[in-house]
């Protein structure tokens, strides 16, 4: 059996979270053929978590992580930086999957199990921070707020609050004054605070994680896997510079699973776009007001996430993220980025008129992988071949969780995480392009219009 990559990751714009940190040391590259016990394809949240768990379960084993680019330059440095414990459903109108289905006890039980797994993943990430002495400013358990900017958004928050009550999850409603005191903005009419989310500097976390792992295993950068095939019972992985022979391959490359022909026409490739201010000087911070750090997700999933960070995380900055495009070829376009720049500029100025027109230092695209039926791929694909992919827009938490689970599965040890996802169906098939591409983008634009001020 041979799997050949039809494409390698291509990113548009800098990975902003990485760009605001001090420069990385030169990459550790794969410069000679090697033999290992486990080869992990992808060095993001899932890949590094899998490497750490494999190391724990298989003392003395030879493990290599192969990252196509630099650590934290891919999706792991292009997200909003929320490690969320209370799972949300991006396909729903208010994250909760409300409506008739919410009354289904099985759905609530499934969500409770996912929340428990999410908290296990967050606790695991905390041990990573402690073990590898990652800067605690990159991992802050401070919670997040669902921000509502309209009566419609407020109604969605109220609906989500009822859903959280059914789940037995703590939360607090914030009024407009509390939101202004937090953000410095009059844009929000209310908020819904949940305490369990960790606010990340995701690039700092991933960089620190990778450097820590190098003390006990190999982490190679600029090493895209071009193909892999079976040979005499082992797997051979080819990169542009060398080969790796491995008894086991673990694929943690999210949507690029499909690049190898796996789950073809079952994965939805969506790009979200973000922009980040320059480092705010003292006068700008005075005009802005509010707290130094906070994180807002939108009450409507098609709205904008907003973060404010303080100096230790890479300067005093504001990030705003949203504006989706569906791109099944896994490449966003220059037109996508131009449109996002205009839309996000308008959204920023609406929220922060005291900073209107401020120059933005970084604008970028980030790749999400979703499935129509909201399932994740965590399973054995072949003898010695495993995958933890399709994180459904929850890559920091679910990537960590499925990285743990796939390592347990590949090590043949009991894994409640792997058993849970193995019981789910395959990702649903998608309509064929180009009709599906046109239709999906039309639906996304309509949903953005419906989201309005959110």
Short mmCIF file of C-alpha atoms in Angstrom, two decimals:
data_model
loop_
_atom_site.label_atom_id
_atom_site.label_comp_id
_atom_site.label_asym_id
_atom_site.label_seq_id
_atom_site.Cartn_x
_atom_site.Cartn_y
_atom_site.Cartn_z
CA UNK A 1 0.00 0.00 0.00
CA UNK A 2 1.29 3.46 -0.93
CA UNK A 3 0.01 6.87 0.12
CA UNK A 4 1.29 9.81 -1.90
CA UNK A 5 0.74 13.46 -0.93
CA UNK A 6 -1.19 15.41 -3.54
CA UNK A 7 -0.28 18.66 -1.78
CA UNK A 8 1.73 20.00 1.14
CA UNK A 9 0.55 22.76 3.49
CA UNK A 10 0.55 26.29 2.06
CA UNK A 11 -0.16 29.24 4.36
CA UNK A 12 -1.22 32.77 3.49
CA UNK A 13 0.11 35.52 5.69
CA UNK A 14 2.38 35.10 8.71
CA UNK A 15 1.41 33.01 11.72
CA UNK A 16 0.70 36.04 13.88
CA UNK A 17 1.08 34.36 17.26
CA UNK A 18 4.55 33.17 16.28
CA UNK A 19 5.52 36.44 14.59
CA UNK A 20 5.09 38.45 17.82
CA UNK A 21 7.46 36.19 19.76
CA UNK A 22 11.26 36.38 19.65
CA UNK A 23 12.74 34.57 16.65
CA UNK A 24 13.15 30.81 16.77
CA UNK A 25 16.53 29.09 16.65
CA UNK A 26 17.46 27.46 13.32
CA UNK A 27 15.22 24.49 12.45
CA UNK A 28 16.28 20.96 13.33
CA UNK A 29 16.06 19.26 9.94
CA UNK A 30 16.09 15.63 8.82
CA UNK A 31 19.44 15.28 7.06
CA UNK A 32 19.95 11.50 6.96
CA UNK A 33 17.88 8.31 6.78
CA UNK A 34 16.70 7.00 10.14
CA UNK A 35 14.86 4.08 11.69
CA UNK A 36 12.36 4.68 14.48
CA UNK A 37 9.59 2.88 16.30
CA UNK A 38 7.00 5.64 15.87
CA UNK A 39 6.85 8.35 13.21
CA UNK A 40 4.36 11.18 13.79
CA UNK A 41 3.29 13.26 10.80
CA UNK A 42 2.39 16.76 11.98
CA UNK A 43 3.87 18.83 14.81
CA UNK A 44 0.87 20.74 16.13
CA UNK A 45 -1.25 20.19 19.24
CA UNK A 46 -2.19 16.62 18.28
CA UNK A 47 1.24 15.57 17.06
CA UNK A 48 3.24 16.85 20.03
CA UNK A 49 0.67 15.50 22.51
CA UNK A 50 0.86 12.11 20.79
CA UNK A 51 4.66 12.19 20.98
CA UNK A 52 4.59 12.96 24.70
CA UNK A 53 2.08 10.20 25.41
CA UNK A 54 3.98 7.67 23.28
CA UNK A 55 7.13 8.54 25.21
CA UNK A 56 5.33 7.87 28.48
CA UNK A 57 3.84 4.56 27.35
CA UNK A 58 6.88 3.21 25.50
CA UNK A 59 10.03 3.98 27.51
CA UNK A 60 13.17 3.74 25.42
CA UNK A 61 11.32 3.79 22.11
CA UNK A 62 12.61 5.83 19.20
CA UNK A 63 10.10 8.54 18.23
CA UNK A 64 10.29 11.13 15.46
CA UNK A 65 7.91 14.02 14.78
CA UNK A 66 7.89 15.31 11.20
CA UNK A 67 6.57 18.86 10.81
CA UNK A 68 6.14 20.17 7.27
CA UNK A 69 7.17 23.74 8.21
CA UNK A 70 8.37 25.42 11.39
CA UNK A 71 6.76 24.68 14.74
CA UNK A 72 3.83 27.04 15.39
CA UNK A 73 3.89 28.42 11.83
CA UNK A 74 0.94 26.27 10.73
CA UNK A 75 -2.54 26.02 12.21
CA UNK A 76 -1.15 25.85 15.75
CA UNK A 77 0.03 29.46 15.42
CA UNK A 78 -3.02 30.72 13.49
CA UNK A 79 -5.96 30.08 15.85
CA UNK A 80 -7.69 32.26 18.45
CA UNK A 81 -5.81 30.74 21.38
CA UNK A 82 -8.77 29.31 23.32
CA UNK A 83 -8.38 25.87 24.94
CA UNK A 84 -12.08 25.34 25.66
CA UNK A 85 -13.43 22.83 28.15
CA UNK A 86 -17.16 23.11 27.44
CA UNK A 87 -17.40 21.74 23.92
CA UNK A 88 -19.23 23.91 21.44
CA UNK A 89 -20.91 22.91 18.19
CA UNK A 90 -19.77 25.18 15.35
CA UNK A 91 -22.60 23.94 13.14
CA UNK A 92 -25.29 25.06 15.57
CA UNK A 93 -26.81 28.50 15.87
CA UNK A 94 -25.57 29.06 19.43
CA UNK A 95 -22.84 26.43 20.00
CA UNK A 96 -25.13 24.20 22.01
CA UNK A 97 -26.83 22.22 19.27
CA UNK A 98 -30.13 23.37 20.71
CA UNK A 99 -33.59 22.55 19.48
CA UNK A 100 -35.38 19.23 19.48
CA UNK A 101 -32.14 17.26 19.56
CA UNK A 102 -31.10 18.92 22.80
CA UNK A 103 -33.85 17.03 24.59
CA UNK A 104 -32.20 13.79 23.58
CA UNK A 105 -30.54 12.34 26.68
CA UNK A 106 -27.92 10.58 24.54
CA UNK A 107 -26.77 13.91 23.08
CA UNK A 108 -26.37 15.47 26.53
CA UNK A 109 -24.51 12.39 27.74
CA UNK A 110 -22.18 12.60 24.74
CA UNK A 111 -21.48 16.26 25.44
CA UNK A 112 -20.75 15.53 29.09
CA UNK A 113 -18.23 12.88 28.07
CA UNK A 114 -16.57 15.28 25.66
CA UNK A 115 -16.36 17.93 28.36
CA UNK A 116 -14.68 15.40 30.65
CA UNK A 117 -12.19 14.53 27.89
CA UNK A 118 -11.58 18.22 27.22
CA UNK A 119 -10.73 18.76 30.87
CA UNK A 120 -8.43 15.76 30.78
CA UNK A 121 -6.68 17.34 27.79
CA UNK A 122 -6.36 20.70 29.56
CA UNK A 123 -4.93 19.00 32.65
CA UNK A 124 -2.49 17.15 30.39
CA UNK A 125 -1.42 20.41 28.76
CA UNK A 126 -0.85 21.87 32.23
CA UNK A 127 1.55 19.03 33.03
CA UNK A 128 3.37 19.79 29.77
CA UNK A 129 3.77 23.43 30.83
CA UNK A 130 5.18 22.32 34.16
CA UNK A 131 7.43 19.52 32.85
CA UNK A 132 9.02 21.58 30.10
CA UNK A 133 8.99 24.87 32.00
CA UNK A 134 6.94 26.70 29.41
CA UNK A 135 6.34 30.36 30.20
CA UNK A 136 3.13 30.43 32.32
CA UNK A 137 2.08 33.60 30.45
CA UNK A 138 1.41 31.27 27.50
CA UNK A 139 -1.12 29.18 29.47
CA UNK A 140 -3.62 31.12 31.58
CA UNK A 141 -6.70 29.34 33.04
CA UNK A 142 -8.86 32.46 33.10
CA UNK A 143 -12.08 31.47 31.32
CA UNK A 144 -13.73 33.16 28.35
CA UNK A 145 -16.83 35.19 27.53
CA UNK A 146 -19.40 34.66 24.78
CA UNK A 147 -19.97 38.26 23.73
CA UNK A 148 -23.35 39.46 22.40
CA UNK A 149 -23.53 42.68 20.38
CA UNK A 150 -27.28 42.70 19.61
CA UNK A 151 -30.60 41.53 20.95
CA UNK A 152 -30.32 38.49 18.68
CA UNK A 153 -26.91 37.67 20.09
CA UNK A 154 -28.21 38.13 23.62
CA UNK A 155 -31.04 35.68 22.86
CA UNK A 156 -28.49 33.14 21.62
CA UNK A 157 -26.54 33.55 24.85
CA UNK A 158 -29.71 33.02 26.86
CA UNK A 159 -30.40 29.85 24.89
CA UNK A 160 -26.83 28.67 25.48
CA UNK A 161 -27.16 29.50 29.18
CA UNK A 162 -30.18 27.18 29.40
CA UNK A 163 -28.14 24.50 27.65
CA UNK A 164 -25.34 24.93 30.19
CA UNK A 165 -27.91 24.61 32.98
CA UNK A 166 -28.99 21.25 31.54
CA UNK A 167 -25.37 20.15 31.44
CA UNK A 168 -24.83 21.33 35.01
CA UNK A 169 -22.02 23.68 33.93
CA UNK A 170 -21.24 26.90 35.85
CA UNK A 171 -21.60 30.21 34.04
CA UNK A 172 -22.30 33.87 34.71
CA UNK A 173 -24.17 36.51 32.73
CA UNK A 174 -22.45 39.89 32.29
CA UNK A 175 -24.36 43.07 31.47
CA UNK A 176 -23.26 45.81 29.08
CA UNK A 177 -21.47 47.75 31.81
CA UNK A 178 -19.45 44.72 32.89
CA UNK A 179 -18.52 44.04 29.26
CA UNK A 180 -17.33 47.63 28.81
CA UNK A 181 -15.31 47.48 32.02
CA UNK A 182 -13.63 44.34 30.73
CA UNK A 183 -13.04 45.31 27.08
CA UNK A 184 -13.15 49.12 26.98
CA UNK A 185 -15.79 48.72 24.25
CA UNK A 186 -19.45 49.78 24.19
CA UNK A 187 -20.11 47.30 21.38
CA UNK A 188 -21.34 44.43 23.57
CA UNK A 189 -24.76 44.37 25.19
CA UNK A 190 -24.08 41.29 27.30
CA UNK A 191 -21.75 38.37 27.84
CA UNK A 192 -21.82 34.80 29.08
CA UNK A 193 -18.75 33.85 31.13
CA UNK A 194 -17.61 30.25 31.54
CA UNK A 195 -14.62 29.66 33.84
CA UNK A 196 -12.87 26.56 32.50
CA UNK A 197 -11.24 27.81 29.30
CA UNK A 198 -7.49 28.31 29.18
CA UNK A 199 -6.29 31.40 27.31
CA UNK A 200 -3.21 30.45 25.29
CA UNK A 201 -0.36 32.09 23.54
CA UNK A 202 -0.58 29.08 21.23
CA UNK A 203 2.69 29.59 19.38
CA UNK A 204 4.58 30.04 22.64
CA UNK A 205 3.04 26.85 24.01
CA UNK A 206 3.84 24.81 20.89
CA UNK A 207 7.37 26.17 20.59
CA UNK A 208 8.06 25.39 24.25
CA UNK A 209 6.49 21.94 23.94
CA UNK A 210 8.60 21.10 20.88
CA UNK A 211 11.83 22.30 22.46
CA UNK A 212 11.07 20.31 25.60
CA UNK A 213 10.41 17.12 23.65
CA UNK A 214 13.76 17.43 21.89
CA UNK A 215 15.42 16.44 25.15
CA UNK A 216 14.01 12.92 24.75
CA UNK A 217 13.00 12.39 21.09
CA UNK A 218 13.41 13.83 17.58
CA UNK A 219 11.34 16.76 16.34
CA UNK A 220 12.19 17.62 12.73
CA UNK A 221 11.05 20.80 10.96
CA UNK A 222 10.81 21.62 7.25
CA UNK A 223 10.24 17.89 6.73
CA UNK A 224 7.01 17.44 4.74
CA UNK A 225 6.13 13.80 4.11
CA UNK A 226 5.70 13.33 0.36
CA UNK A 227 4.66 9.68 0.47
CA UNK A 228 4.74 6.60 2.67
CA UNK A 229 4.46 2.92 1.80
CA UNK A 230 4.74 -0.57 3.28
CA UNK A 231 8.02 -2.46 2.85
CA UNK A 232 8.88 -5.74 4.55
CA UNK A 233 6.46 -5.15 7.39
CA UNK A 234 7.62 -1.60 8.11
CA UNK A 235 6.58 1.77 6.79
CA UNK A 236 8.90 3.96 4.72
CA UNK A 237 8.26 7.71 4.86
CA UNK A 238 9.85 9.93 2.21
CA UNK A 239 10.66 13.59 2.74
CA UNK A 240 12.54 15.89 0.34
CA UNK A 241 15.82 15.24 2.17
CA UNK A 242 15.72 11.74 3.66
CA UNK A 243 13.70 8.63 4.50
CA UNK A 244 12.45 7.32 7.79
CA UNK A 245 11.70 3.65 8.38
CA UNK A 246 9.13 3.12 11.13
CA UNK A 247 7.12 0.29 12.57
CA UNK A 248 4.19 2.66 13.24
CA UNK A 249 2.95 5.88 11.65
CA UNK A 250 0.65 8.29 13.49
CA UNK A 251 -1.04 10.88 11.26
CA UNK A 252 -1.83 14.08 13.18
CA UNK A 253 -2.00 16.40 10.17
CA UNK A 254 -5.70 17.32 10.53
CA UNK A 255 -7.22 18.24 7.14
CA UNK A 256 -4.11 17.18 5.27
CA UNK A 257 -5.11 13.60 6.01
CA UNK A 258 -7.08 13.98 2.79
CA UNK A 259 -3.91 14.99 0.94
CA UNK A 260 -2.85 11.35 1.20
CA UNK A 261 -6.17 10.17 -0.26
CA UNK A 262 -7.66 9.20 3.11
CA UNK A 263 -11.26 10.28 3.88
CA UNK A 264 -11.44 11.78 0.41
CA UNK A 265 -14.50 13.98 -0.16
CA UNK A 266 -15.46 13.65 3.51
CA UNK A 267 -13.56 16.58 5.04
CA UNK A 268 -14.59 20.24 4.90
CA UNK A 269 -11.70 22.69 4.60
CA UNK A 270 -12.58 26.13 5.96
CA UNK A 271 -10.28 29.11 6.44
CA UNK A 272 -10.77 31.73 9.12
CA UNK A 273 -8.86 35.00 8.97
CA UNK A 274 -7.34 37.08 11.71
CA UNK A 275 -5.69 40.44 12.13
CA UNK A 276 -3.59 41.72 14.99
CA UNK A 277 -2.69 45.25 16.02
CA UNK A 278 0.77 46.59 16.54
CA UNK A 279 2.02 46.68 20.11
CA UNK A 280 -0.23 49.25 21.80
CA UNK A 281 1.66 52.11 23.39
CA UNK A 282 0.68 53.61 26.75
CA UNK A 283 -1.50 56.31 25.17
CA UNK A 284 -3.42 53.79 23.05
CA UNK A 285 -3.99 51.63 26.11
CA UNK A 286 -5.23 54.66 28.04
CA UNK A 287 -7.73 55.52 25.29
CA UNK A 288 -8.85 51.93 25.06
CA UNK A 289 -9.41 51.33 28.76
CA UNK A 290 -10.59 47.95 30.03
CA UNK A 291 -8.47 45.10 31.34
CA UNK A 292 -5.11 44.05 30.00
CA UNK A 293 -6.23 40.49 29.14
CA UNK A 294 -9.46 38.89 28.08
CA UNK A 295 -10.95 36.59 25.47
CA UNK A 296 -14.31 36.76 23.69
CA UNK A 297 -15.96 34.20 21.45
CA UNK A 298 -19.04 35.39 19.54
CA UNK A 299 -22.54 34.42 20.65
CA UNK A 300 -23.22 33.58 17.00
CA UNK A 301 -20.63 31.11 15.62
CA UNK A 302 -20.33 33.19 12.45
CA UNK A 303 -19.31 36.29 14.39
CA UNK A 304 -15.82 37.37 15.46
CA UNK A 305 -13.57 36.12 18.23
CA UNK A 306 -11.56 38.87 19.93
CA UNK A 307 -8.54 38.62 22.21
CA UNK A 308 -6.56 41.20 24.13
CA UNK A 309 -3.12 40.15 25.32
CA UNK A 310 -0.58 41.76 27.61
CA UNK A 311 3.17 42.17 27.32
CA UNK A 312 4.39 38.71 28.35
CA UNK A 313 2.44 37.06 25.52
CA UNK A 314 4.06 39.17 22.79
CA UNK A 315 3.12 42.78 23.49
CA UNK A 316 -0.09 44.66 24.30
CA UNK A 317 -2.25 43.76 21.32
CA UNK A 318 -5.78 43.03 20.13
CA UNK A 319 -6.60 40.15 17.79
CA UNK A 320 -9.86 39.79 15.90
CA UNK A 321 -10.73 36.64 13.94
CA UNK A 322 -13.58 35.44 11.72
CA UNK A 323 -14.69 35.76 8.09
CA UNK A 324 -14.88 32.18 6.77
CA UNK A 325 -14.11 30.81 3.30
CA UNK A 326 -14.59 27.20 2.14
CA UNK A 327 -11.63 25.98 0.08
CA UNK A 328 -11.59 22.22 -0.66
CA UNK A 329 -8.14 22.51 -2.28
CA UNK A 330 -6.82 23.59 1.16
CA UNK A 331 -5.43 26.89 -0.11
CA UNK A 332 -6.93 30.26 0.64
CA UNK A 333 -6.65 32.95 -2.02
CA UNK A 334 -5.30 36.48 -2.14
CA UNK A 335 -8.88 37.61 -2.76
CA UNK A 336 -9.97 35.83 0.43
CA UNK A 337 -7.32 37.66 2.41
CA UNK A 338 -8.19 41.05 0.88
CA UNK A 339 -11.87 40.56 1.66
CA UNK A 340 -11.08 39.45 5.21
CA UNK A 341 -8.83 42.46 5.73
CA UNK A 342 -11.70 44.81 4.81
CA UNK A 343 -14.33 42.97 6.86
CA UNK A 344 -12.15 42.56 9.92
CA UNK A 345 -11.05 46.20 9.72
CA UNK A 346 -14.70 47.26 9.84
CA UNK A 347 -15.45 44.92 12.74
CA UNK A 348 -12.46 46.17 14.70
CA UNK A 349 -13.43 49.83 14.20
CA UNK A 350 -17.02 49.08 15.28
CA UNK A 351 -15.78 47.57 18.52
CA UNK A 352 -13.01 50.03 19.26
CA UNK A 353 -13.82 53.45 17.75
CA UNK A 354 -11.23 55.01 20.07
CA UNK A 355 -8.62 53.04 18.05
CA UNK A 356 -10.32 53.28 14.64
CA UNK A 357 -7.91 53.25 11.73
CA UNK A 358 -5.03 51.86 13.80
CA UNK A 359 -2.48 50.05 11.65
CA UNK A 360 -2.60 46.28 11.79
CA UNK A 361 0.74 44.52 12.02
CA UNK A 362 -0.26 40.99 10.95
CA UNK A 363 -3.10 39.52 8.87
CA UNK A 364 -3.31 35.79 8.14
CA UNK A 365 -5.39 32.77 7.18
CA UNK A 366 -5.81 29.66 9.34
CA UNK A 367 -7.01 26.24 8.14
CA UNK A 368 -9.83 24.40 9.95
CA UNK A 369 -10.99 20.88 9.15
CA UNK A 370 -14.63 19.97 9.82
CA UNK A 371 -16.99 17.14 8.98
CA UNK A 372 -20.65 17.52 8.06
CA UNK A 373 -21.73 15.30 10.94
CA UNK A 374 -19.26 16.77 13.43
CA UNK A 375 -17.18 13.61 13.94
CA UNK A 376 -13.43 13.31 14.44
CA UNK A 377 -11.23 10.63 12.89
CA UNK A 378 -9.36 8.77 15.61
CA UNK A 379 -8.78 5.20 14.54
CA UNK A 380 -6.52 2.54 13.11
CA UNK A 381 -6.38 2.83 9.33
CA UNK A 382 -4.07 -0.08 8.53
CA UNK A 383 -1.56 -2.29 10.30
CA UNK A 384 0.77 0.13 12.02
CA UNK A 385 -1.08 3.19 10.65
CA UNK A 386 -3.19 5.41 12.90
CA UNK A 387 -4.85 8.83 12.58
CA UNK A 388 -6.07 11.60 14.87
CA UNK A 389 -7.48 14.20 12.48
CA UNK A 390 -10.51 16.39 11.65
CA UNK A 391 -10.70 18.39 14.88
CA UNK A 392 -13.86 20.30 13.87
CA UNK A 393 -12.53 23.74 14.72
CA UNK A 394 -11.45 22.72 18.23
CA UNK A 395 -7.82 22.02 17.46
CA UNK A 396 -6.14 23.19 20.67
CA UNK A 397 -8.28 21.08 23.00
CA UNK A 398 -9.43 18.26 20.75
CA UNK A 399 -6.03 18.06 19.10
CA UNK A 400 -4.47 17.55 22.53
CA UNK A 401 -7.19 15.05 23.46
CA UNK A 402 -6.98 12.99 20.28
CA UNK A 403 -3.19 13.09 20.38
CA UNK A 404 -3.39 11.38 23.77
CA UNK A 405 -5.99 8.92 22.49
CA UNK A 406 -4.18 7.93 19.31
CA UNK A 407 -0.94 7.34 21.22
CA UNK A 408 -2.81 5.02 23.56
CA UNK A 409 -4.42 3.24 20.62
CA UNK A 410 -1.09 2.83 18.83
CA UNK A 411 0.46 1.50 22.05
CA UNK A 412 -2.32 -1.08 22.43
CA UNK A 413 -3.36 0.14 25.87
CA UNK A 414 -6.86 0.84 27.12
CA UNK A 415 -8.01 4.26 25.94
CA UNK A 416 -11.43 5.70 26.83
CA UNK A 417 -10.75 8.56 24.39
CA UNK A 418 -9.97 6.22 21.47
CA UNK A 419 -12.94 3.99 22.32
CA UNK A 420 -15.27 6.97 22.36
CA UNK A 421 -14.28 8.19 18.91
CA UNK A 422 -14.10 4.67 17.45
CA UNK A 423 -17.80 4.30 18.24
CA UNK A 424 -18.68 7.27 16.04
CA UNK A 425 -19.55 6.97 12.34
CA UNK A 426 -17.26 8.02 9.52
CA UNK A 427 -17.38 11.65 8.40
CA UNK A 428 -20.35 12.07 6.08
CA UNK A 429 -19.70 12.31 2.35
CA UNK A 430 -19.78 15.76 0.75
CA UNK A 431 -21.45 16.79 -2.50
CA UNK A 432 -18.96 16.92 -5.38
CA UNK A 433 -17.22 20.18 -6.29
CA UNK A 434 -17.49 22.70 -7.83
CA UNK A 435 -21.18 22.93 -6.98
CA UNK A 436 -20.50 22.23 -3.31
CA UNK A 437 -17.82 24.94 -3.19
CA UNK A 438 -20.12 27.61 -4.60
CA UNK A 439 -23.00 26.52 -2.37
CA UNK A 440 -20.88 26.31 0.78
CA UNK A 441 -19.42 29.79 0.32
CA UNK A 442 -22.86 31.22 -0.41
CA UNK A 443 -24.15 29.70 2.83
CA UNK A 444 -21.17 31.08 4.77
CA UNK A 445 -21.76 34.60 3.38
CA UNK A 446 -25.47 34.37 4.24
CA UNK A 447 -24.67 33.23 7.78
CA UNK A 448 -22.19 36.07 8.18
CA UNK A 449 -24.85 38.52 7.04
CA UNK A 450 -27.31 36.99 9.52
CA UNK A 451 -24.75 37.32 12.31
CA UNK A 452 -24.70 41.09 11.77
CA UNK A 453 -22.85 42.95 14.51
CA UNK A 454 -21.72 39.77 16.25
#
